[in-house]
Tab-separated table of C-alpha atoms and ligand atoms in Angstrom:
chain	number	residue	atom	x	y	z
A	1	UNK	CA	69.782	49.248	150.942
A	2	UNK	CA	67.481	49.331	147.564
A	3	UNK	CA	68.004	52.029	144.833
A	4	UNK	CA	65.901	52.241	141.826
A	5	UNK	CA	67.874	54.132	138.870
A	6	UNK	CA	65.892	55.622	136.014
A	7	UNK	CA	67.713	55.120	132.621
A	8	UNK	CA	64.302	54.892	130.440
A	9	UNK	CA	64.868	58.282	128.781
A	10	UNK	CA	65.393	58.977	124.736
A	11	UNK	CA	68.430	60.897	125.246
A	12	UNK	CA	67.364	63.508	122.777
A	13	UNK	CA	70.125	65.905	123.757
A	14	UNK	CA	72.966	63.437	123.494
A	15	UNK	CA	71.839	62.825	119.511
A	16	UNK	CA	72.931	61.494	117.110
A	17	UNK	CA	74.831	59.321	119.699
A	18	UNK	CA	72.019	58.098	121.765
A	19	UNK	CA	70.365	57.292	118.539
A	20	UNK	CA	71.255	53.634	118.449
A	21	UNK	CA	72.561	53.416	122.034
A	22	UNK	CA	70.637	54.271	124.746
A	23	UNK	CA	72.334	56.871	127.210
A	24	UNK	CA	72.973	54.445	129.686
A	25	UNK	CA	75.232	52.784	128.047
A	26	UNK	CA	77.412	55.708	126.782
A	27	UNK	CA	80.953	54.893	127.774
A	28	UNK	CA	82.567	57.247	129.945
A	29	UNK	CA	86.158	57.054	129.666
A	30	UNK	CA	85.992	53.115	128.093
A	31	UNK	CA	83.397	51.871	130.828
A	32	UNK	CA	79.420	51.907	130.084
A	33	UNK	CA	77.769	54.879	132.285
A	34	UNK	CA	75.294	52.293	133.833
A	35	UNK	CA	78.406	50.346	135.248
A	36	UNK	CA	79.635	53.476	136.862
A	37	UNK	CA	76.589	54.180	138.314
A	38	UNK	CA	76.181	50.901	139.541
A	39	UNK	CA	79.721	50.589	140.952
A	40	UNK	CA	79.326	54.169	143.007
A	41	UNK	CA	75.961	52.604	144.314
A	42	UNK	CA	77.398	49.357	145.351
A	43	UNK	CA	80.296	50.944	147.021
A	44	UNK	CA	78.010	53.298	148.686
A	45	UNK	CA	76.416	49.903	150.578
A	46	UNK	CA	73.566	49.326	147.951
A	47	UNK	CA	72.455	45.889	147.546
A	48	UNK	CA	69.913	45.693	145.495
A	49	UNK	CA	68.982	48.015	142.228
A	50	UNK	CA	66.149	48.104	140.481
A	51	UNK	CA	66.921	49.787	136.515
A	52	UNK	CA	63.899	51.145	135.479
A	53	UNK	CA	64.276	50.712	131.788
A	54	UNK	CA	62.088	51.757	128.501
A	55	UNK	CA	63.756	52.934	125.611
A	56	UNK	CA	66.957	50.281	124.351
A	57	UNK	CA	66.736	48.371	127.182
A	58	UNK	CA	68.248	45.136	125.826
A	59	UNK	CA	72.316	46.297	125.623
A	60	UNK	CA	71.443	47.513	129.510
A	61	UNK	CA	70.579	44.556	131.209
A	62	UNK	CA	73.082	42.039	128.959
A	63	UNK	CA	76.256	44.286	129.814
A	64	UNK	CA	75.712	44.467	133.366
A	65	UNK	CA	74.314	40.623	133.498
A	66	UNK	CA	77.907	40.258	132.266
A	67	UNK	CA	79.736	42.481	134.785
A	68	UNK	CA	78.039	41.879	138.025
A	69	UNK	CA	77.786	38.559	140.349
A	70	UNK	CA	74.825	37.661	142.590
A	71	UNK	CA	76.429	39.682	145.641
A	72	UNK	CA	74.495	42.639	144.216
A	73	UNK	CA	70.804	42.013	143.397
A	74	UNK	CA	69.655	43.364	139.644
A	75	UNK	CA	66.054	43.766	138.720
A	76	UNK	CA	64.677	45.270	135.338
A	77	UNK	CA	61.657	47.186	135.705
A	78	UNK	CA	60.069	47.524	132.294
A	79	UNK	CA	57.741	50.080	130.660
A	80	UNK	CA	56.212	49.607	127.824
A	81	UNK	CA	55.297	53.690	127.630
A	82	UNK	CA	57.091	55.769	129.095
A	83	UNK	CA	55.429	56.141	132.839
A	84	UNK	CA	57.478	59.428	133.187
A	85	UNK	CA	60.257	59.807	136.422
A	86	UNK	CA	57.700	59.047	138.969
A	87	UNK	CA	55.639	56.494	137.283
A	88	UNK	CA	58.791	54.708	136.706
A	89	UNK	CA	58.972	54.849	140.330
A	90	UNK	CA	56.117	53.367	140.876
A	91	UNK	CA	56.526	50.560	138.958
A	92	UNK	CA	59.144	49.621	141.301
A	93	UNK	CA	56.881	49.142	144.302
A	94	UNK	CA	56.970	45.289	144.613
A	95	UNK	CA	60.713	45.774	144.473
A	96	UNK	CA	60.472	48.438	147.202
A	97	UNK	CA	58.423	46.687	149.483
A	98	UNK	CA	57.739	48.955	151.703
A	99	UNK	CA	61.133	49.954	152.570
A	100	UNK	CA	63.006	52.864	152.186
A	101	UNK	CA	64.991	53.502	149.285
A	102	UNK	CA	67.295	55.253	147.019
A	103	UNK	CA	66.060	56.605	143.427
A	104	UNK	CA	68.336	58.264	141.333
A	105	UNK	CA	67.828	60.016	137.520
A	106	UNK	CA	70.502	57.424	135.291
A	107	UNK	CA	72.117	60.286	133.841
A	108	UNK	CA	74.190	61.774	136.594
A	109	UNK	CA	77.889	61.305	137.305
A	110	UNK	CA	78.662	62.172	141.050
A	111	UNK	CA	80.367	61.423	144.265
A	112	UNK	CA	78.237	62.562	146.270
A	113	UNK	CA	78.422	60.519	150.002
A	114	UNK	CA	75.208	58.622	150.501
A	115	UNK	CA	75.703	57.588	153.735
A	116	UNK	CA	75.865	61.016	154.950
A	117	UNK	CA	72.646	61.852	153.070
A	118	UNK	CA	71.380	59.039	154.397
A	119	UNK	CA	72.497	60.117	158.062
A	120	UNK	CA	70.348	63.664	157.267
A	121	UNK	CA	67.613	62.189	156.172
A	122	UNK	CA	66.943	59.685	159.510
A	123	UNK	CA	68.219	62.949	161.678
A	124	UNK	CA	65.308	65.212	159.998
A	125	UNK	CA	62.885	62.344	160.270
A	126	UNK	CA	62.482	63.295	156.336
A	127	UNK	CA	60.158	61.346	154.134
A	128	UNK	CA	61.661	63.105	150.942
A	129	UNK	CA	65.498	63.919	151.106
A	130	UNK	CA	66.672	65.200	147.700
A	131	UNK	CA	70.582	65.798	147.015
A	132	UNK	CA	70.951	69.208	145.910
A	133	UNK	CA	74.024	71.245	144.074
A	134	UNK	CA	74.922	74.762	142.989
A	135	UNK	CA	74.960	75.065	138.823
A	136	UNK	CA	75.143	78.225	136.859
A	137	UNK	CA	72.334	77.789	134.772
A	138	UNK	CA	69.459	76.702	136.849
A	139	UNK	CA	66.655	76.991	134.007
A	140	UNK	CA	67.815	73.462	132.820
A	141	UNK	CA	67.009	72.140	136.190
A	142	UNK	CA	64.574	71.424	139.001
A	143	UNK	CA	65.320	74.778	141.395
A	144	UNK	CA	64.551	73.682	145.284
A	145	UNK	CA	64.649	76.909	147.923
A	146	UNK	CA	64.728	75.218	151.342
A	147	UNK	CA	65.011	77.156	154.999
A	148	UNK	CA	67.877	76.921	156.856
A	149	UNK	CA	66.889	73.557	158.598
A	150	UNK	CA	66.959	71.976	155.328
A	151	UNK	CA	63.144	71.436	154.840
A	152	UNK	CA	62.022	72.705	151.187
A	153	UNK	CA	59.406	75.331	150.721
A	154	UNK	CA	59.477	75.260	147.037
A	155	UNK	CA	60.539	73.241	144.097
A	156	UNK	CA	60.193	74.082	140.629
A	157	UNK	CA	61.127	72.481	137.492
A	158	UNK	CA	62.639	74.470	134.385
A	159	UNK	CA	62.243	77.592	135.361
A	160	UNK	CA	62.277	80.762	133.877
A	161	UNK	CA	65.064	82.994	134.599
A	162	UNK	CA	62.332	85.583	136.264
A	163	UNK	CA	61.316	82.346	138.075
A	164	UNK	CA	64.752	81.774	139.799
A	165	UNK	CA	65.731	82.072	143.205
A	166	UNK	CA	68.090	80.286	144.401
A	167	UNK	CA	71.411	78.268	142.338
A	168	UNK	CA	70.838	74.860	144.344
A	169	UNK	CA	69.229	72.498	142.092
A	170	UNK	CA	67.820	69.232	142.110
A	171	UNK	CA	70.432	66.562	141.868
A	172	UNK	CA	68.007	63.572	140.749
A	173	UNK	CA	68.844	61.801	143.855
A	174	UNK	CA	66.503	61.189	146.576
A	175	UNK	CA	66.012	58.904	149.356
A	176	UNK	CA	62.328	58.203	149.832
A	177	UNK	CA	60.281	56.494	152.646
A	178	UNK	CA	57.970	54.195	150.769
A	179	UNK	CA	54.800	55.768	151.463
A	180	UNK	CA	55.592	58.384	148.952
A	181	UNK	CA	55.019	56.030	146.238
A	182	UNK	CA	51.043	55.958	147.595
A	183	UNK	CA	51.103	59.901	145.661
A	184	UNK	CA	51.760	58.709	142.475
A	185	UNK	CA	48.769	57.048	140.129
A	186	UNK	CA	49.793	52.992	138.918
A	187	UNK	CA	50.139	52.299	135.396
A	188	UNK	CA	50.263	56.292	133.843
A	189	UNK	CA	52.605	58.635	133.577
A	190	UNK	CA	53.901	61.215	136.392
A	191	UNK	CA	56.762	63.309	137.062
A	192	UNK	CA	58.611	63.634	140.241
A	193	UNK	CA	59.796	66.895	139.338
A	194	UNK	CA	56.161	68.462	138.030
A	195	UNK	CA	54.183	66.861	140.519
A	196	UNK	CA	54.919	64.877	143.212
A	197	UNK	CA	57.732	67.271	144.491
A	198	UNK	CA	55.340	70.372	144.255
A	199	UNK	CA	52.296	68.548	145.795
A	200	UNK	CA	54.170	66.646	148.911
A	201	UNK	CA	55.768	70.277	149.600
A	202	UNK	CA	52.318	71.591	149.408
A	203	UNK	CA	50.650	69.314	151.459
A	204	UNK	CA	53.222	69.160	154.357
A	205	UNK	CA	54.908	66.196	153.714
A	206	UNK	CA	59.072	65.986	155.074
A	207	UNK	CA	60.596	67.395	152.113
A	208	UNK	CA	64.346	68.008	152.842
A	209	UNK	CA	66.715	69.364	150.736
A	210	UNK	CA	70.473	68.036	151.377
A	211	UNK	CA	73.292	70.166	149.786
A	212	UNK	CA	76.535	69.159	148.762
A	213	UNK	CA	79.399	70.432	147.042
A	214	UNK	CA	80.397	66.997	146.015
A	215	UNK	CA	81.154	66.482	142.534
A	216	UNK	CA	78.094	66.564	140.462
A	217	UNK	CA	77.329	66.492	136.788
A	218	UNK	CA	74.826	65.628	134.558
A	219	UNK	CA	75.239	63.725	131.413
A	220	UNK	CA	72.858	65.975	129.476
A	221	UNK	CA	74.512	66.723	126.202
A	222	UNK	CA	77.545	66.840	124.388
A	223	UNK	CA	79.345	69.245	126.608
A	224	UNK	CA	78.500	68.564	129.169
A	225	UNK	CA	80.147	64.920	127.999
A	226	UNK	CA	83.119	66.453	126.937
A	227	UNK	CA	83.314	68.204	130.459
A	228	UNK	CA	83.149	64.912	132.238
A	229	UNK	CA	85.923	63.520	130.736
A	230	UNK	CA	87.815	66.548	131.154
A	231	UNK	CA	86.746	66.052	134.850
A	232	UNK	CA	87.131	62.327	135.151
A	233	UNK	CA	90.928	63.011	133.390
A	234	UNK	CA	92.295	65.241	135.606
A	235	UNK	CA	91.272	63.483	138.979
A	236	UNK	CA	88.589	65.785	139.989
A	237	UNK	CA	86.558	62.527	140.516
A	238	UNK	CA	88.362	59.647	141.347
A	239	UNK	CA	87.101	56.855	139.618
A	240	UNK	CA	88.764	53.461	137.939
A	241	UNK	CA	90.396	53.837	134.400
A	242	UNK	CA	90.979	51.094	132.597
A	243	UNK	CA	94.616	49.952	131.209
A	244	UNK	CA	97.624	50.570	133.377
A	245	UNK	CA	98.499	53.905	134.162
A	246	UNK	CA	102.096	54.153	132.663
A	247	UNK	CA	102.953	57.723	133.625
A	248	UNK	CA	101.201	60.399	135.394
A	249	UNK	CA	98.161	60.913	133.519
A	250	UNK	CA	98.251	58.575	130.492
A	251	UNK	CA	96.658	55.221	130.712
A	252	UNK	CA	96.949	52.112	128.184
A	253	UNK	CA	95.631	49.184	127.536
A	254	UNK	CA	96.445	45.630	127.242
A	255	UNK	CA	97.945	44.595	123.837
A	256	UNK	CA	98.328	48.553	122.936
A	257	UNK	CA	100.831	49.740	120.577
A	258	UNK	CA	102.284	52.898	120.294
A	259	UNK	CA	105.289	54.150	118.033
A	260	UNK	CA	108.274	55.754	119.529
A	261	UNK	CA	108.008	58.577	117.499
A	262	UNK	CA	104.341	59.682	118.998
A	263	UNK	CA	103.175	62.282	120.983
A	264	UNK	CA	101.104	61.800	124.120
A	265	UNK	CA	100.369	64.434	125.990
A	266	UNK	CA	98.884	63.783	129.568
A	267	UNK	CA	95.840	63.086	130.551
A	268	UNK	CA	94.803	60.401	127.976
A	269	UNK	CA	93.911	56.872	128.128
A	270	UNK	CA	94.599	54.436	125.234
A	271	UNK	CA	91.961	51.296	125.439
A	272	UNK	CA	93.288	47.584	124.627
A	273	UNK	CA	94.525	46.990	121.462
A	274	UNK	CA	94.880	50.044	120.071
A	275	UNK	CA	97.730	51.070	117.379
A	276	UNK	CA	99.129	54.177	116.751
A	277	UNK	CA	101.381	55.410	114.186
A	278	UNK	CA	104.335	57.162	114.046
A	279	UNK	CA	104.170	60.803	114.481
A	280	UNK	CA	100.901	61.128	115.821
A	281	UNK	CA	99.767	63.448	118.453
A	282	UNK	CA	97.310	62.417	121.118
A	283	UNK	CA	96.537	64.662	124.174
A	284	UNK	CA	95.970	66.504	126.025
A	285	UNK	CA	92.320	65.020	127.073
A	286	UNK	CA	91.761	62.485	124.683
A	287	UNK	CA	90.206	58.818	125.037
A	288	UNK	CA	90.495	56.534	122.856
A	289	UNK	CA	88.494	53.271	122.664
A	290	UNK	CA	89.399	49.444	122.284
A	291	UNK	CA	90.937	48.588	118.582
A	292	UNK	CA	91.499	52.378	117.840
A	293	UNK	CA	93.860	52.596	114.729
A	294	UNK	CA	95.529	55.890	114.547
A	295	UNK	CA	97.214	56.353	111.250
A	296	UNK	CA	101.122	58.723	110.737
A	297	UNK	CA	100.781	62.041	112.240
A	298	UNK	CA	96.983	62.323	113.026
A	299	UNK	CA	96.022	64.733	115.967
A	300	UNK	CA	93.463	63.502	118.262
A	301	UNK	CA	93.090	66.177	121.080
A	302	UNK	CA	90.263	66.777	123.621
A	303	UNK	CA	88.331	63.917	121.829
A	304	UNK	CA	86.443	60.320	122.750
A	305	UNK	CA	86.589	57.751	120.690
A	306	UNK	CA	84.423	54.636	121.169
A	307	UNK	CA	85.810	51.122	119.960
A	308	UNK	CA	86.995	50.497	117.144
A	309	UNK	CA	87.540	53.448	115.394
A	310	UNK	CA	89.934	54.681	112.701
A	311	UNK	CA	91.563	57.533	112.069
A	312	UNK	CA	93.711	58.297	108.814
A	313	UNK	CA	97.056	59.571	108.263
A	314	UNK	CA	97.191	63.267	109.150
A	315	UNK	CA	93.883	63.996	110.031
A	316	UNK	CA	92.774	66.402	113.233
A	317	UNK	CA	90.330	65.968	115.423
A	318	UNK	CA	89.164	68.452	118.401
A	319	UNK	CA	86.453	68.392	120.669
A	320	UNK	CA	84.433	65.576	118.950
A	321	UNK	CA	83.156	62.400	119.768
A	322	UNK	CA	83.028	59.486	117.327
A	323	UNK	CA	80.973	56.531	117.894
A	324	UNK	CA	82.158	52.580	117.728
A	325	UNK	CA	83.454	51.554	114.520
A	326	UNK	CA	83.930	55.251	113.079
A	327	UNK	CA	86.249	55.796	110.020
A	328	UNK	CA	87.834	59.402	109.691
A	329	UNK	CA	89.618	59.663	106.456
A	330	UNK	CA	93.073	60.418	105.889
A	331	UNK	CA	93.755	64.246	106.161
A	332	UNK	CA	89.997	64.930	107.459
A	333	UNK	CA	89.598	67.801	109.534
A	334	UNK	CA	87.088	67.815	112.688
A	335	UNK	CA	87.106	70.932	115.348
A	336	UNK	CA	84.255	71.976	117.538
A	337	UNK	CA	81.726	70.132	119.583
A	338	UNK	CA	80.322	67.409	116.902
A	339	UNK	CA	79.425	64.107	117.838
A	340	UNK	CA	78.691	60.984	115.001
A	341	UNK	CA	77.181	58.107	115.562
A	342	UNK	CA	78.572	54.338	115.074
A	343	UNK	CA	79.755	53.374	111.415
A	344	UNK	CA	80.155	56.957	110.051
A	345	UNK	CA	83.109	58.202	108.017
A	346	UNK	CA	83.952	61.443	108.606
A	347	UNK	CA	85.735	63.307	105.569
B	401	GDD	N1	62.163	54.648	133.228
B	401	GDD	C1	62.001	55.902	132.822
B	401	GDD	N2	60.810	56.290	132.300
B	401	GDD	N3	63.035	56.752	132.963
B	401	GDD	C2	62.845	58.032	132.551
B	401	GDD	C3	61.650	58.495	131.992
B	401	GDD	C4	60.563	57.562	131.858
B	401	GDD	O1	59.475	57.865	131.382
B	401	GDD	N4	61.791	59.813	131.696
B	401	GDD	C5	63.026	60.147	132.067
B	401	GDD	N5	63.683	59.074	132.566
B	401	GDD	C6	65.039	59.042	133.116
B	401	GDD	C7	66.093	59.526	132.126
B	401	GDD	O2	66.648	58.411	131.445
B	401	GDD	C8	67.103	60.192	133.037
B	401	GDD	O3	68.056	59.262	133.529
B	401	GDD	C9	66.277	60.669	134.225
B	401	GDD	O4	65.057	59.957	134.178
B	401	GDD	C10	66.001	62.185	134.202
B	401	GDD	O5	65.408	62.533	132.960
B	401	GDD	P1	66.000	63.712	132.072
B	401	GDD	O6	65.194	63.789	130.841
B	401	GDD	O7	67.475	63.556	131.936
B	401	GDD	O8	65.645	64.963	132.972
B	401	GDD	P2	66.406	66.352	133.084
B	401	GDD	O9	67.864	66.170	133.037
B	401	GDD	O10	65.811	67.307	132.104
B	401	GDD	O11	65.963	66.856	134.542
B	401	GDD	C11	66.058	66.004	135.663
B	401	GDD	O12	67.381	65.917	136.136
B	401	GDD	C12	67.936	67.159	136.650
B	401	GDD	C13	69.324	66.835	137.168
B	401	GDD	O13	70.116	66.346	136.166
B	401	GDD	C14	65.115	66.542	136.761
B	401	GDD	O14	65.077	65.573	137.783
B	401	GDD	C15	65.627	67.879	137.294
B	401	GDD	O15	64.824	68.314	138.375
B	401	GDD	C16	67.052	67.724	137.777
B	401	GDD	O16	67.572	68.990	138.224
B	402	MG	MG1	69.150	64.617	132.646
């Protein structure tokens, strides 16, 4: 099976981390969120993936060039404008060739069972199948209202509240015969969402809507970052942490060291090499890169640190995010969803 994932995007909301580093390879509790993405797809019988890159796409294809062998097939399909979700897609066709395939937005952390979407898909005959799952706020999202076989009637993208139906949204995974590619113009940009969606619903095509209740999330902003490693933390979806899990819910790495006289409050997860001081408090929900130094009696809670960071003596840090090679001065104080990119110190 092929699968085309689009990780071209700016990553505006995720700023200022996604400044310097595109979005795809945010890590997600220590690992890259490309590598995640590409793991779930490879377990899920994919083959072959095409990354349809744009913006940053150098640090995408050398990490996973580094973490994948030649069991699993790895193309980069460049853009040198942004051709938009579908005219990323169609960049893929030589890839494709003529087969059906998998396309999924880059930004979305799920387990949702592709072999059983696939199974829907060849039992409705569908030439569209697009994963769908309940949210609370729709309006960020494409809405889909489909009949009780499945088949979609409707799909709109960020609606208005007025505009909204229905709480099953678009999960920016679809399984497409390739003849839908022949709807979208080469070499300009297109949206799935905008146009191709509406207009194959329009004119008749098999648009099928297949809902889940398997975890979903998208990587959208800062919470919604925070909220993934809450998720990813407590189990809700199983994934592999990296380091040895030394008690229920705390993880460390190789060549770690912790004092005695610290804290750690489950669930956390230490990366290699870290050091941290005496009397420090870590937990609950906090991840802490390679090479973190964590100087006496700090308090890192409901944080994620990237490699390399330091953190001075006393400080306390809630809900933020600091990027690789952060320094947070001794007795700083950080509380509230902030995120700051690589090489800042935080006073
Ligand atoms: N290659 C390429 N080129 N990729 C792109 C481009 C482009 O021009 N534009 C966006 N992408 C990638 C982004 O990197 C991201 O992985 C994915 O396409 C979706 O773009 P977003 O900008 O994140 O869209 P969204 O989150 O507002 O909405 C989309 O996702 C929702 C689910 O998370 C839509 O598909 C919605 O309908 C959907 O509900
Ligand atoms: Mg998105």
């Amino acid at each position: 099976m092929k699968a085309v994932v689009l990780v071209g995007g700016f990553g505006t909301r995720m700023h200022p981390l996604t400044l310097h580093v595109p979005k795809a390879m945010v890590p997600l509790v220590n690992v890259p969120f490309v590598e995640r993405l590409v793991t779930y797809l490879s377990r899920s019988g994919v083959d072959e993936i095409g990354l349809s890159v744009c913006y940053l796409p150098d640090p995408i294809r050398n990490h996973l060039s580094r973490r994948f062998d030649r069991n699993l097939r790895l193309h980069y399909l460049h853009e040198d404008q942004p051709l938009g979700t579908a005219g990323a897609l169609k960049n893929s066709e030589s890839m494709v060739a003529g087969q059906r395939f998998l396309a999924l937005n880059g930004d979305v952390l799920t387990g949702i069972n592709l072999r059983e979407m696939m199974d829907f898909h060849l039992q409705r005959n569908s030439q569209i199948t697009i994963a769908l799952t309940p949210v609370e706020n729709p309006t960020a999202y494409g809405i889909v209202e489909t009949e009780a076989d499945g088949r979609v009637v409707r799909f709109l993208e960020k609606p208005t509240w007025d505009q909204v139906t229905t709480n099953t949204i678009n999960a920016g995974i679809y399984i497409l015969e390739p003849e839908v590619l022949k709807l979208i113009p080469a070499g300009k940009p297109c949206s799935m969402e905008r146009e191709v969606f509406p207009q194959a619903v329009e004119a008749g095509w098999r648009v099928h809507g297949f809902p889940t209740d398997d975890y979903w999330i998208d990587l959208g902003t800062l919470e919604k970052y925070l909220v993934a490693h809450r998720d990813l933390l407590s189990g809700r979806l199983a994934v592999d942490i990296p380091g040895d899990q030394v008690t229920e819910g705390i993880w460390i790495g190789p060549g770690a060291e912790v004092d005695p006289s610290a804290v750690l409050e489950p669930p956390i997860v230490l990366g290699a090499q870290c050091r941290v001081a005496e009397g420090v408090r870590v937990g609950p929900y906090a991840v802490l890169g390679d090479r973190a130094v964590v100087e006496e009696k700090a308090t890192i809670r409901d944080c994620v640190l990237w490699d390399d960071v330091s953190v001075g003596s006393r400080a306390m840090l809630k809900d933020c995010i600091l990027g690789s090679s952060c320094i947070v001065k001794a007795g700083a104080t950080v509380e509230g969803v902030r995120a700051f990119p690589h090489h800042t110190t935080v006073e």
